[in-house]
mmCIF file of C-alpha atoms and ligand atoms in Angstrom:
data_model
loop_
_atom_site.group_PDB
_atom_site.id
_atom_site.type_symbol
_atom_site.label_atom_id
_atom_site.label_comp_id
_atom_site.label_asym_id
_atom_site.label_seq_id
_atom_site.Cartn_x
_atom_site.Cartn_y
_atom_site.Cartn_z
ATOM 1 C CA MET A 11 -14.411 5.842 -15.437
ATOM 2 C CA ILE A 12 -11.610 5.635 -12.918
ATOM 3 C CA LYS A 13 -8.055 5.729 -14.172
ATOM 4 C CA VAL A 14 -5.214 4.654 -11.936
ATOM 5 C CA ASP A 15 -2.304 6.219 -13.762
ATOM 6 C CA LYS A 16 1.181 4.808 -13.050
ATOM 7 C CA VAL A 17 0.707 5.010 -9.310
ATOM 8 C CA LYS A 18 3.387 4.322 -6.710
ATOM 9 C CA LYS A 19 3.282 4.567 -2.955
ATOM 10 C CA TYR A 20 6.431 4.175 -0.934
ATOM 11 C CA PHE A 21 6.587 4.210 2.863
ATOM 12 C CA ASP A 22 10.277 4.946 3.382
ATOM 13 C CA ASP A 23 11.896 1.947 1.733
ATOM 14 C CA VAL A 24 8.710 -0.173 1.628
ATOM 15 C CA LYS A 25 7.324 -0.209 -1.911
ATOM 16 C CA ALA A 26 3.678 -0.823 -0.938
ATOM 17 C CA VAL A 27 2.465 0.056 -4.444
ATOM 18 C CA ASP A 28 5.105 -0.044 -7.113
ATOM 19 C CA GLY A 29 3.700 1.210 -10.389
ATOM 20 C CA ILE A 30 0.057 0.248 -10.774
ATOM 21 C CA ASP A 31 -1.797 1.178 -13.904
ATOM 22 C CA PHE A 32 -5.377 0.214 -14.709
ATOM 23 C CA GLU A 33 -8.796 1.532 -15.640
ATOM 24 C CA VAL A 34 -12.188 0.802 -14.129
ATOM 25 C CA GLU A 35 -15.040 1.199 -16.576
ATOM 26 C CA ASP A 36 -18.367 2.338 -15.121
ATOM 27 C CA GLY A 37 -20.529 -0.576 -14.062
ATOM 28 C CA ARG A 38 -17.623 -2.967 -13.531
ATOM 29 C CA PHE A 39 -17.315 -5.338 -10.608
ATOM 30 C CA LEU A 40 -13.570 -5.259 -10.296
ATOM 31 C CA GLY A 41 -11.522 -7.492 -8.038
ATOM 32 C CA LEU A 42 -8.044 -6.762 -6.740
ATOM 33 C CA LEU A 43 -6.859 -10.242 -5.875
ATOM 34 C CA GLY A 44 -3.635 -10.850 -4.038
ATOM 35 C CA PRO A 45 -2.128 -12.224 -0.834
ATOM 36 C CA ASN A 46 -1.642 -10.240 2.363
ATOM 37 C CA GLY A 47 0.884 -7.469 1.899
ATOM 38 C CA ALA A 48 0.372 -7.256 -1.888
ATOM 39 C CA GLY A 49 -0.608 -3.569 -1.740
ATOM 40 C CA LYS A 50 -4.394 -3.845 -2.095
ATOM 41 C CA THR A 51 -5.393 -1.633 0.835
ATOM 42 C CA THR A 52 -2.815 1.006 -0.054
ATOM 43 C CA THR A 53 -4.197 1.098 -3.615
ATOM 44 C CA ILE A 54 -7.744 1.502 -2.312
ATOM 45 C CA ARG A 55 -6.715 4.233 0.137
ATOM 46 C CA MET A 56 -5.228 6.230 -2.726
ATOM 47 C CA MET A 57 -8.278 5.639 -4.930
ATOM 48 C CA ILE A 58 -10.636 6.981 -2.249
ATOM 49 C CA GLY A 59 -8.435 10.010 -1.612
ATOM 50 C CA LEU A 60 -7.188 9.068 1.864
ATOM 51 C CA LEU A 61 -3.572 8.821 0.791
ATOM 52 C CA ASP A 62 -1.662 10.751 -1.854
ATOM 53 C CA PRO A 63 0.428 8.670 -4.244
ATOM 54 C CA THR A 64 4.203 9.085 -4.140
ATOM 55 C CA GLU A 65 4.039 9.140 -7.944
ATOM 56 C CA GLY A 66 1.242 9.057 -10.504
ATOM 57 C CA GLN A 67 -2.389 10.023 -10.107
ATOM 58 C CA ILE A 68 -5.960 8.755 -9.878
ATOM 59 C CA LEU A 69 -8.583 10.294 -12.179
ATOM 60 C CA TYR A 70 -12.376 10.093 -11.973
ATOM 61 C CA ASP A 71 -13.806 10.916 -15.406
ATOM 62 C CA GLY A 72 -10.605 12.845 -16.049
ATOM 63 C CA VAL A 73 -10.654 14.769 -12.754
ATOM 64 C CA PRO A 74 -7.687 14.106 -10.445
ATOM 65 C CA MET A 75 -8.551 12.713 -7.019
ATOM 66 C CA GLY A 76 -7.022 14.438 -4.016
ATOM 67 C CA LYS A 77 -7.599 14.778 -0.294
ATOM 68 C CA ASP A 78 -9.822 17.873 -0.799
ATOM 69 C CA GLN A 79 -11.811 16.498 -3.717
ATOM 70 C CA ILE A 80 -15.187 16.580 -1.903
ATOM 71 C CA ASP A 81 -17.374 16.251 -5.030
ATOM 72 C CA ILE A 82 -15.814 12.951 -6.019
ATOM 73 C CA LYS A 83 -15.739 11.701 -2.441
ATOM 74 C CA MET A 84 -19.507 12.233 -2.171
ATOM 75 C CA LYS A 85 -19.945 9.684 -4.973
ATOM 76 C CA ILE A 86 -17.857 7.080 -3.177
ATOM 77 C CA GLY A 87 -18.870 4.550 -0.523
ATOM 78 C CA VAL A 88 -16.168 2.742 1.434
ATOM 79 C CA VAL A 89 -16.238 -0.442 3.472
ATOM 80 C CA SER A 90 -12.828 -0.565 5.115
ATOM 81 C CA GLN A 91 -10.871 -3.659 6.023
ATOM 82 C CA HIS A 92 -11.212 -3.160 9.771
ATOM 83 C CA ILE A 93 -14.473 -2.856 11.672
ATOM 84 C CA ASN A 94 -15.064 0.835 12.322
ATOM 85 C CA LEU A 95 -18.518 0.952 13.850
ATOM 86 C CA ASP A 96 -19.654 2.886 16.862
ATOM 87 C CA LYS A 97 -19.981 -0.021 19.297
ATOM 88 C CA GLU A 98 -22.265 1.717 21.769
ATOM 89 C CA LEU A 99 -24.843 2.787 19.160
ATOM 90 C CA THR A 100 -27.601 0.580 17.802
ATOM 91 C CA VAL A 101 -27.660 -0.604 14.212
ATOM 92 C CA GLU A 102 -30.152 2.074 13.264
ATOM 93 C CA GLU A 103 -28.277 4.829 15.111
ATOM 94 C CA ASN A 104 -25.092 3.901 13.258
ATOM 95 C CA MET A 105 -26.934 4.312 9.972
ATOM 96 C CA ILE A 106 -28.519 7.625 10.966
ATOM 97 C CA PHE A 107 -25.063 8.854 11.916
ATOM 98 C CA ALA A 108 -23.709 7.875 8.487
ATOM 99 C CA GLY A 109 -26.656 9.591 6.781
ATOM 100 C CA LYS A 110 -26.023 12.818 8.696
ATOM 101 C CA LEU A 111 -22.361 12.774 7.733
ATOM 102 C CA TYR A 112 -23.496 12.941 4.127
ATOM 103 C CA HIS A 113 -26.044 15.679 4.935
ATOM 104 C CA LEU A 114 -28.979 13.529 3.906
ATOM 105 C CA LYS A 115 -32.454 14.756 4.798
ATOM 106 C CA LYS A 116 -34.338 12.993 7.608
ATOM 107 C CA ASP A 117 -36.928 11.410 5.334
ATOM 108 C CA VAL A 118 -34.255 10.197 2.914
ATOM 109 C CA ILE A 119 -32.351 8.630 5.831
ATOM 110 C CA LYS A 120 -35.533 6.870 6.915
ATOM 111 C CA VAL A 121 -36.214 5.416 3.481
ATOM 112 C CA ARG A 122 -32.607 4.314 2.983
ATOM 113 C CA ILE A 123 -32.499 2.614 6.377
ATOM 114 C CA GLU A 124 -35.633 0.581 5.632
ATOM 115 C CA GLU A 125 -34.347 -0.383 2.207
ATOM 116 C CA LEU A 126 -30.830 -1.393 3.276
ATOM 117 C CA LEU A 127 -31.835 -3.178 6.483
ATOM 118 C CA GLY A 128 -34.283 -5.222 4.417
ATOM 119 C CA LEU A 129 -31.816 -6.059 1.651
ATOM 120 C CA LEU A 130 -29.082 -7.017 4.107
ATOM 121 C CA GLY A 131 -31.351 -8.993 6.435
ATOM 122 C CA LEU A 132 -30.713 -6.719 9.413
ATOM 123 C CA SER A 133 -34.280 -5.551 10.083
ATOM 124 C CA ASP A 134 -34.688 -7.776 13.143
ATOM 125 C CA VAL A 135 -31.599 -6.377 14.849
ATOM 126 C CA ARG A 136 -32.166 -2.711 14.050
ATOM 127 C CA ASN A 137 -32.394 -1.817 17.751
ATOM 128 C CA ARG A 138 -29.523 -4.007 18.878
ATOM 129 C CA VAL A 139 -26.402 -2.349 20.264
ATOM 130 C CA THR A 140 -23.643 -2.875 17.735
ATOM 131 C CA LYS A 141 -21.179 -4.536 20.130
ATOM 132 C CA LYS A 142 -23.687 -7.375 20.532
ATOM 133 C CA LEU A 143 -23.821 -8.205 16.830
ATOM 134 C CA SER A 144 -22.153 -11.242 15.295
ATOM 135 C CA GLY A 145 -19.137 -10.716 13.031
ATOM 136 C CA GLY A 146 -21.262 -11.249 9.934
ATOM 137 C CA MET A 147 -23.846 -8.695 11.053
ATOM 138 C CA LYS A 148 -21.137 -6.144 11.772
ATOM 139 C CA ARG A 149 -19.810 -6.532 8.234
ATOM 140 C CA LYS A 150 -23.317 -6.130 6.842
ATOM 141 C CA LEU A 151 -23.839 -3.006 8.905
ATOM 142 C CA MET A 152 -20.587 -1.573 7.552
ATOM 143 C CA ILE A 153 -21.890 -2.172 4.041
ATOM 144 C CA ALA A 154 -25.228 -0.552 4.910
ATOM 145 C CA LYS A 155 -23.459 2.525 6.328
ATOM 146 C CA ALA A 156 -21.269 2.861 3.253
ATOM 147 C CA LEU A 157 -24.309 2.822 0.957
ATOM 148 C CA MET A 158 -26.513 5.305 2.825
ATOM 149 C CA HIS A 159 -25.789 8.126 0.358
ATOM 150 C CA ASN A 160 -26.352 5.854 -2.654
ATOM 151 C CA PRO A 161 -22.807 6.181 -4.045
ATOM 152 C CA ASP A 162 -21.879 5.415 -7.650
ATOM 153 C CA TYR A 163 -18.523 3.869 -6.732
ATOM 154 C CA ILE A 164 -18.347 1.309 -3.962
ATOM 155 C CA PHE A 165 -15.040 0.174 -2.476
ATOM 156 C CA LEU A 166 -14.957 -2.923 -0.304
ATOM 157 C CA ASP A 167 -11.664 -3.899 1.291
ATOM 158 C CA GLU A 168 -11.783 -7.593 2.223
ATOM 159 C CA PRO A 169 -15.464 -7.384 3.174
ATOM 160 C CA THR A 170 -15.863 -10.985 4.304
ATOM 161 C CA VAL A 171 -12.738 -11.620 6.338
ATOM 162 C CA GLY A 172 -13.342 -13.543 9.538
ATOM 163 C CA ILE A 173 -17.024 -14.324 9.069
ATOM 164 C CA ASP A 174 -18.801 -17.639 8.646
ATOM 165 C CA VAL A 175 -19.568 -19.151 5.256
ATOM 166 C CA HIS A 176 -23.279 -18.509 5.582
ATOM 167 C CA ALA A 177 -22.892 -14.764 6.174
ATOM 168 C CA ARG A 178 -20.256 -14.621 3.432
ATOM 169 C CA LYS A 179 -22.682 -16.072 0.907
ATOM 170 C CA GLU A 180 -25.405 -13.629 1.967
ATOM 171 C CA ILE A 181 -23.026 -10.727 1.434
ATOM 172 C CA TRP A 182 -22.066 -12.126 -1.971
ATOM 173 C CA LYS A 183 -25.718 -12.315 -2.966
ATOM 174 C CA PHE A 184 -26.344 -8.781 -1.783
ATOM 175 C CA LEU A 185 -23.346 -7.418 -3.697
ATOM 176 C CA ARG A 186 -24.321 -9.280 -6.863
ATOM 177 C CA ASP A 187 -27.842 -7.847 -6.704
ATOM 178 C CA TYR A 188 -26.597 -4.372 -5.864
ATOM 179 C CA HIS A 189 -24.193 -4.436 -8.775
ATOM 180 C CA LYS A 190 -27.140 -5.009 -11.111
ATOM 181 C CA GLN A 191 -28.300 -1.467 -10.311
ATOM 182 C CA GLY A 192 -25.404 -0.287 -12.461
ATOM 183 C CA LYS A 193 -22.990 0.563 -9.665
ATOM 184 C CA THR A 194 -19.234 0.323 -10.048
ATOM 185 C CA ILE A 195 -17.796 -1.961 -7.395
ATOM 186 C CA ILE A 196 -14.139 -2.352 -6.506
ATOM 187 C CA LEU A 197 -13.381 -5.174 -4.131
ATOM 188 C CA THR A 198 -10.130 -6.414 -2.688
ATOM 189 C CA THR A 199 -9.806 -9.951 -1.489
ATOM 190 C CA HIS A 200 -7.331 -12.682 -0.774
ATOM 191 C CA TYR A 201 -10.156 -15.218 -1.127
ATOM 192 C CA ILE A 202 -9.766 -16.567 -4.598
ATOM 193 C CA GLU A 203 -13.274 -17.953 -4.641
ATOM 194 C CA GLU A 204 -14.666 -14.520 -3.774
ATOM 195 C CA ALA A 205 -13.034 -12.919 -6.807
ATOM 196 C CA GLU A 206 -14.084 -15.846 -8.983
ATOM 197 C CA GLN A 207 -17.711 -15.689 -7.825
ATOM 198 C CA LEU A 208 -18.273 -11.943 -7.896
ATOM 199 C CA CYS A 209 -15.940 -10.031 -10.124
ATOM 200 C CA ASP A 210 -16.358 -9.532 -13.845
ATOM 201 C CA TRP A 211 -12.734 -8.375 -14.071
ATOM 202 C CA VAL A 212 -9.845 -9.517 -11.918
ATOM 203 C CA LEU A 213 -6.517 -7.778 -11.358
ATOM 204 C CA MET A 214 -3.880 -10.049 -9.917
ATOM 205 C CA VAL A 215 -1.671 -8.112 -7.538
ATOM 206 C CA ASN A 216 1.605 -9.094 -5.948
ATOM 207 C CA ARG A 217 4.451 -7.058 -4.438
ATOM 208 C CA GLY A 218 2.788 -3.765 -5.296
ATOM 209 C CA LYS A 219 2.205 -4.581 -8.948
ATOM 210 C CA VAL A 220 -0.648 -5.776 -11.136
ATOM 211 C CA PHE A 221 0.887 -8.556 -13.161
ATOM 212 C CA LYS A 222 -2.174 -9.898 -14.939
ATOM 213 C CA GLU A 223 -5.762 -8.812 -15.571
ATOM 214 C CA ASN A 224 -8.765 -10.320 -17.299
ATOM 215 C CA THR A 225 -11.987 -12.125 -16.455
ATOM 216 C CA SER A 226 -11.308 -15.026 -14.134
ATOM 217 C CA GLY A 227 -12.546 -17.438 -16.817
ATOM 218 C CA ASN A 228 -10.107 -16.028 -19.379
ATOM 219 C CA LEU A 229 -7.219 -16.024 -16.919
ATOM 220 C CA ILE A 230 -7.773 -19.748 -16.431
ATOM 221 C CA LYS A 231 -8.352 -20.453 -20.135
ATOM 222 C CA GLU A 232 -5.149 -18.647 -21.062
ATOM 223 C CA ILE A 233 -3.001 -21.123 -19.186
ATOM 224 C CA GLY A 234 -5.234 -24.160 -19.775
ATOM 225 C CA GLU A 235 -8.350 -25.358 -18.005
ATOM 226 C CA PHE A 236 -6.862 -28.651 -16.788
ATOM 227 C CA LYS A 237 -3.743 -29.334 -14.834
ATOM 228 C CA ILE A 238 -1.542 -32.214 -13.871
ATOM 229 C CA GLU A 239 0.246 -31.838 -10.596
ATOM 230 C CA THR A 240 3.235 -33.939 -9.637
ATOM 231 C CA ASP A 241 5.506 -33.571 -6.618
ATOM 232 C CA GLU A 242 7.849 -31.572 -8.801
ATOM 233 C CA ASP A 243 5.755 -29.362 -11.023
ATOM 234 C CA MET A 244 2.433 -28.375 -12.586
ATOM 235 C CA TYR A 245 1.473 -28.791 -16.261
ATOM 236 C CA PHE A 246 -1.490 -27.122 -17.917
ATOM 237 C CA PHE A 247 -3.674 -28.349 -20.813
ATOM 238 C CA ASP A 248 -6.552 -27.012 -22.879
ATOM 239 C CA SER A 249 -8.542 -30.242 -22.681
ATOM 240 C CA LEU A 250 -8.931 -33.259 -20.462
ATOM 241 C CA ASP A 251 -7.942 -35.511 -23.374
ATOM 242 C CA GLN A 252 -4.600 -33.746 -23.704
ATOM 243 C CA ALA A 253 -4.028 -34.046 -19.980
ATOM 244 C CA HIS A 254 -4.812 -37.777 -20.077
ATOM 245 C CA ALA A 255 -2.527 -38.302 -23.063
ATOM 246 C CA TYR A 256 0.307 -36.578 -21.233
ATOM 247 C CA SER A 257 -0.301 -38.414 -17.997
ATOM 248 C CA SER A 258 0.001 -41.809 -19.687
ATOM 249 C CA GLN A 259 3.735 -41.171 -20.126
ATOM 250 C CA LEU A 260 4.328 -40.094 -16.563
ATOM 251 C CA LYS A 261 6.258 -42.436 -14.321
ATOM 252 C CA CYS A 262 5.416 -40.712 -11.066
ATOM 253 C CA ILE A 263 2.384 -40.064 -8.924
ATOM 254 C CA TYR A 264 0.214 -37.319 -10.328
ATOM 255 C CA ASN A 265 -3.157 -35.697 -9.929
ATOM 256 C CA ILE A 266 -5.402 -34.300 -12.690
ATOM 257 C CA SER A 267 -7.817 -31.519 -11.801
ATOM 258 C CA LYS A 268 -9.357 -28.298 -13.056
ATOM 259 C CA THR A 269 -7.150 -25.227 -13.041
ATOM 260 C CA SER A 270 -7.960 -22.658 -10.357
ATOM 261 C CA LEU A 271 -7.215 -18.939 -10.155
ATOM 262 C CA GLU A 272 -4.639 -19.774 -7.506
ATOM 263 C CA ASP A 273 -2.808 -21.906 -10.081
ATOM 264 C CA VAL A 274 -2.836 -18.944 -12.464
ATOM 265 C CA PHE A 275 -1.286 -16.823 -9.733
ATOM 266 C CA TYR A 276 1.375 -19.444 -9.074
ATOM 267 C CA LYS A 277 2.187 -19.920 -12.734
ATOM 268 C CA TYR A 278 2.895 -16.245 -13.289
ATOM 269 C CA THR A 279 4.713 -15.569 -10.035
ATOM 270 C CA LYS A 280 6.175 -19.018 -9.308
ATOM 271 C CA GLU A 281 5.649 -18.056 -5.708
ATOM 272 C CA VAL A 282 3.909 -20.237 -3.198
ATOM 273 C CA ILE A 283 1.781 -17.720 -1.404
ATOM 274 C CA LYS A 284 0.294 -17.846 2.053
ATOM 275 C CA TRP A 285 -3.243 -16.715 1.252
ATOM 276 C CA LYS A 286 -4.857 -17.094 4.639
ATOM 277 C CA SER A 287 -4.818 -14.214 7.120
HETATM 278 N N1 ADP B 28 1.341 3.213 6.648
HETATM 279 C C1 ADP B 28 2.269 2.310 6.341
HETATM 280 N N2 ADP B 28 3.570 2.469 6.731
HETATM 281 C C2 ADP B 28 4.506 1.560 6.371
HETATM 282 N N3 ADP B 28 4.262 0.463 5.648
HETATM 283 C C3 ADP B 28 3.010 0.244 5.228
HETATM 284 C C4 ADP B 28 1.941 1.166 5.551
HETATM 285 N N4 ADP B 28 0.794 0.687 4.993
HETATM 286 C C5 ADP B 28 1.134 -0.454 4.358
HETATM 287 N N5 ADP B 28 2.448 -0.725 4.499
HETATM 288 C C6 ADP B 28 3.172 -1.881 3.926
HETATM 289 O O1 ADP B 28 2.901 -1.911 2.542
HETATM 290 C C7 ADP B 28 2.720 -3.241 2.074
HETATM 291 C C8 ADP B 28 1.336 -3.379 1.426
HETATM 292 O O2 ADP B 28 0.359 -3.268 2.451
HETATM 293 P P1 ADP B 28 -1.195 -3.298 2.158
HETATM 294 O O3 ADP B 28 -1.523 -2.298 1.121
HETATM 295 O O4 ADP B 28 -1.882 -3.172 3.475
HETATM 296 O O5 ADP B 28 -1.368 -4.763 1.566
HETATM 297 P P2 ADP B 28 -2.690 -5.690 1.458
HETATM 298 O O6 ADP B 28 -3.874 -4.834 1.703
HETATM 299 O O7 ADP B 28 -2.633 -6.262 0.080
HETATM 300 O O8 ADP B 28 -2.540 -6.761 2.505
HETATM 301 C C9 ADP B 28 2.947 -4.134 3.287
HETATM 302 O O9 ADP B 28 4.279 -4.566 3.274
HETATM 303 C C10 ADP B 28 2.680 -3.215 4.446
HETATM 304 O O10 ADP B 28 3.368 -3.626 5.593
HETATM 305 MG MG1 MG B 29 -5.393 -5.050 3.051
#
């Protein structure tokens, strides 16, 4: 279990993370959902031991994470937000390089490469120089590299930003299948649909704080599964009948639809957020 214990990270006067407190049970597929600038990457960087918190601590099964905590780091795989591949190496060479970093034996590296290339649909491009890959393939290769040492905890920071819908769905399928092996996955995203589709627990983050957490279904149910939107406001209802009954009294233009996670976010923050990068 990972415990994020009252963690803050300040960069001078910027409160990037401003008191975050949550637990990640083993086997969870956890989503940190929030707009750009919410503090997701900073949270991840502290959880993987790249940054020390200004206050608070991160514990893995009770052991505090720190920059020198090699044993815990060996159990972690990280797919960072920005592409960090060796452009001049081939797909396979990139993976061998990652395997060597983790001191894996040659035959283990070979087996892992075959397995991951197959699962991620990269077998046909194994000898292609990385700079010639599409955006989607680069993201897949980053995932493959991060999983070479078969980590227990997998961190993915906005793993599908800037790639086409087709590649995004393939990555989703891969992650869903991989999660079934019992791995703990922590994913950040500003794509609401991504959190809704993949995560079995969602933390809503804004301005360096988690302000709500639950399954995405429960988050929606809590405020009401149907909404009426007018020019002025939004109203939430537990059933379509209730929404219809309410709408019959309205003397303005309105729209009835299903509540989305974005609506949940808006309701609790009352902020209109720019979600796109
Ligand atoms: N190294 C840094 N120095 C100063 N400010 C930073 C640094 N890293 C992040 N920030 C600021 O902290 C806030 C949260 O950033 P970040 O964690 O990257 O958010 P997210 O990943 O949710 O988009 C932003 O306002 C960002 O500009
Ligand atoms: Mg980020």
